Short mmCIF file of C-alpha atoms in Angstrom, two decimals:
data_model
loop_
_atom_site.label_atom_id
_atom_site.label_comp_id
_atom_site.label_asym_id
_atom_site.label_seq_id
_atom_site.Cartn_x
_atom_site.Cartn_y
_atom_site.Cartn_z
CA UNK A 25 -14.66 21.84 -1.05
CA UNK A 26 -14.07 18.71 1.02
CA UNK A 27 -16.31 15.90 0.62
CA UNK A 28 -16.93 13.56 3.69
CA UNK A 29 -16.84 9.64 3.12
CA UNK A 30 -20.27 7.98 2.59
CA UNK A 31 -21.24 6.66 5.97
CA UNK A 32 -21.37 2.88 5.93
CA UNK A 33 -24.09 1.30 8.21
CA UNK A 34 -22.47 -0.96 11.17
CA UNK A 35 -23.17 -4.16 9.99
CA UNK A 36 -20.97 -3.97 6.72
CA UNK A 37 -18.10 -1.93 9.39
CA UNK A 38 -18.11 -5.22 11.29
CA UNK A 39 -17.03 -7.13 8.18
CA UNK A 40 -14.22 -4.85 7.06
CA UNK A 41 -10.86 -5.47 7.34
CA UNK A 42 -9.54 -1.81 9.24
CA UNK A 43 -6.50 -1.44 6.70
CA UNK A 44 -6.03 -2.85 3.23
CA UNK A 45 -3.15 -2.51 1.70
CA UNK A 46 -3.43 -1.16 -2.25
CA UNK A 47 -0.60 -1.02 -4.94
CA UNK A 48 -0.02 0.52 -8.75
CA UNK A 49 2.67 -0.10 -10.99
CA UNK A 50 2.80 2.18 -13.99
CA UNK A 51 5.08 2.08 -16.74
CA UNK A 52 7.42 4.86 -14.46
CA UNK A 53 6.61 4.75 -11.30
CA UNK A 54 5.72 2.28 -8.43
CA UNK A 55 3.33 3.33 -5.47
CA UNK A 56 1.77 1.79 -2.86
CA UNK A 57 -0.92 3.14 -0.19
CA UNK A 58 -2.92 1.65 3.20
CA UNK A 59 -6.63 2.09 3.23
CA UNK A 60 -8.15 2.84 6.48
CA UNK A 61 -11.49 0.89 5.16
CA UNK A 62 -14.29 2.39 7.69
CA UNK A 63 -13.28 6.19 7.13
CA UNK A 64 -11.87 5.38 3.74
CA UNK A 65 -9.20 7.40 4.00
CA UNK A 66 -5.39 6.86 3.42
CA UNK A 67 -3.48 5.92 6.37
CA UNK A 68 -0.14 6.06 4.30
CA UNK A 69 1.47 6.19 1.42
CA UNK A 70 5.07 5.30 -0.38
CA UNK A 71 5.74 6.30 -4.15
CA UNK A 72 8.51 6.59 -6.18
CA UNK A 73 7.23 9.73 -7.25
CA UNK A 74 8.15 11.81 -4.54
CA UNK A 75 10.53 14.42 -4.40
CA UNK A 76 11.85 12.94 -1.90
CA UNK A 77 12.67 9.53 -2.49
CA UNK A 78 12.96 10.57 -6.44
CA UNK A 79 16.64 10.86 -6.56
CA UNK A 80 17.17 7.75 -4.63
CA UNK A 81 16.08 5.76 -7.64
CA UNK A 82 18.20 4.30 -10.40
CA UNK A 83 15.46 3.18 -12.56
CA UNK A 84 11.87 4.14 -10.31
CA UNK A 85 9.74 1.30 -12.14
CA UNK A 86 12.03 -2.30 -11.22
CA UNK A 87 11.58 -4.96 -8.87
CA UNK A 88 14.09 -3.58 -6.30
CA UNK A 89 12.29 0.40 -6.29
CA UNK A 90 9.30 -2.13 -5.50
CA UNK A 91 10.59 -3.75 -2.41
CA UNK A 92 12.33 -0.33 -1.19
CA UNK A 93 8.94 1.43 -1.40
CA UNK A 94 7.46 -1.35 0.63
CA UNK A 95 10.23 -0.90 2.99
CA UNK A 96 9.26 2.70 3.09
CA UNK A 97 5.67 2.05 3.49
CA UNK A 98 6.19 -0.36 6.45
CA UNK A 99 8.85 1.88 8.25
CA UNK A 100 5.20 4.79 7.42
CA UNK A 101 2.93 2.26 9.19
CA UNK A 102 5.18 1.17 12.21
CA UNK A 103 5.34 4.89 13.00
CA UNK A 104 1.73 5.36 12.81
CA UNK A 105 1.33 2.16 15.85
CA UNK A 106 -0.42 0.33 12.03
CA UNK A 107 0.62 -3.51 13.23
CA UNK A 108 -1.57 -5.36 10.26
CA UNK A 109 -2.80 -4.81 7.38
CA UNK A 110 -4.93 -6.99 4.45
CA UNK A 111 -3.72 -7.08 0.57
CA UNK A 112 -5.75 -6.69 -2.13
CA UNK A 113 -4.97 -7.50 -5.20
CA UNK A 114 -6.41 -6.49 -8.69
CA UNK A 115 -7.26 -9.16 -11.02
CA UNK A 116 -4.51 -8.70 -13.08
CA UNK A 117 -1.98 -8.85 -10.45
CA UNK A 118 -0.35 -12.03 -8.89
CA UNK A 119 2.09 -12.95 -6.13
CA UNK A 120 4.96 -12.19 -8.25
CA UNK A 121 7.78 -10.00 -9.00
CA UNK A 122 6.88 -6.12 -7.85
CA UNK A 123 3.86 -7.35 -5.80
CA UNK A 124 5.83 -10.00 -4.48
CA UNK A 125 8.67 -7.37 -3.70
CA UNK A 126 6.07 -5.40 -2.00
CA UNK A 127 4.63 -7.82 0.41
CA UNK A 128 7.54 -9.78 1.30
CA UNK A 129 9.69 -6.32 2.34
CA UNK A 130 6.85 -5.06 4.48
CA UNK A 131 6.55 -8.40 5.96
CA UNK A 132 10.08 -7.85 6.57
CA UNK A 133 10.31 -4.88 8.29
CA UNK A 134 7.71 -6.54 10.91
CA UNK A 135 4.12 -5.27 9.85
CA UNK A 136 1.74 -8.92 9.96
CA UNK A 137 -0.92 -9.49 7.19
CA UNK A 138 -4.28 -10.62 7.75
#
């Protein structure tokens, strides 16, 4: 059974950024994902859980899987004509190492941030 996304009335749409970019680090795996925020659906998606990208991995948790999955991701988003996106960030989570990693390889590969 597929569930439809909560409709959202027009004035909060206005206000939303269109993509947001989330991430998750685990004690395994990185993974990162972009939010299309008025459908709230995923737009894409880079982990280093799939199958794959799994063997490409020395260790699938470190600071360089990080920045290759945000390679990944932006290579995912330039494909899918995705030119920006937003961050957000957890509470717990700073500009720094993975997250860090994360940001400054898709900034790399040429997607902007808002």
């Amino acid at each position: 059974m597929v569930i439809p996304p909560p409709v959202r009335a027009v004035r909060i749409i206005n206000y939303l950024k269109p993509y947001v970019l989330k991430m998750h680090f685990s004690n395994k795996y990185v993974s990162a994902q972009v939010i299309h925020t008025p459908t709230a659906t995923v737009a894409s998606s880079a982990s280093s859980q799939e199958k794959a990208l799994r063997s490409s991995f020395e260790i699938k948790r470190d600071v360089a899987a990080a920045g290759r999955i945000g390679k990944i991701l932006a290579e995912r988003l330039l494909i899918k004509d995705i030119p920006a996106v937003s961050v957000h960030l957890k509470r717990e989570q700073k500009y720094h190492g993975k997250v860090k990693a994360i940001i400054d390889s898709i900034r790399e590969a040429g997607v902007k941030f808002i």
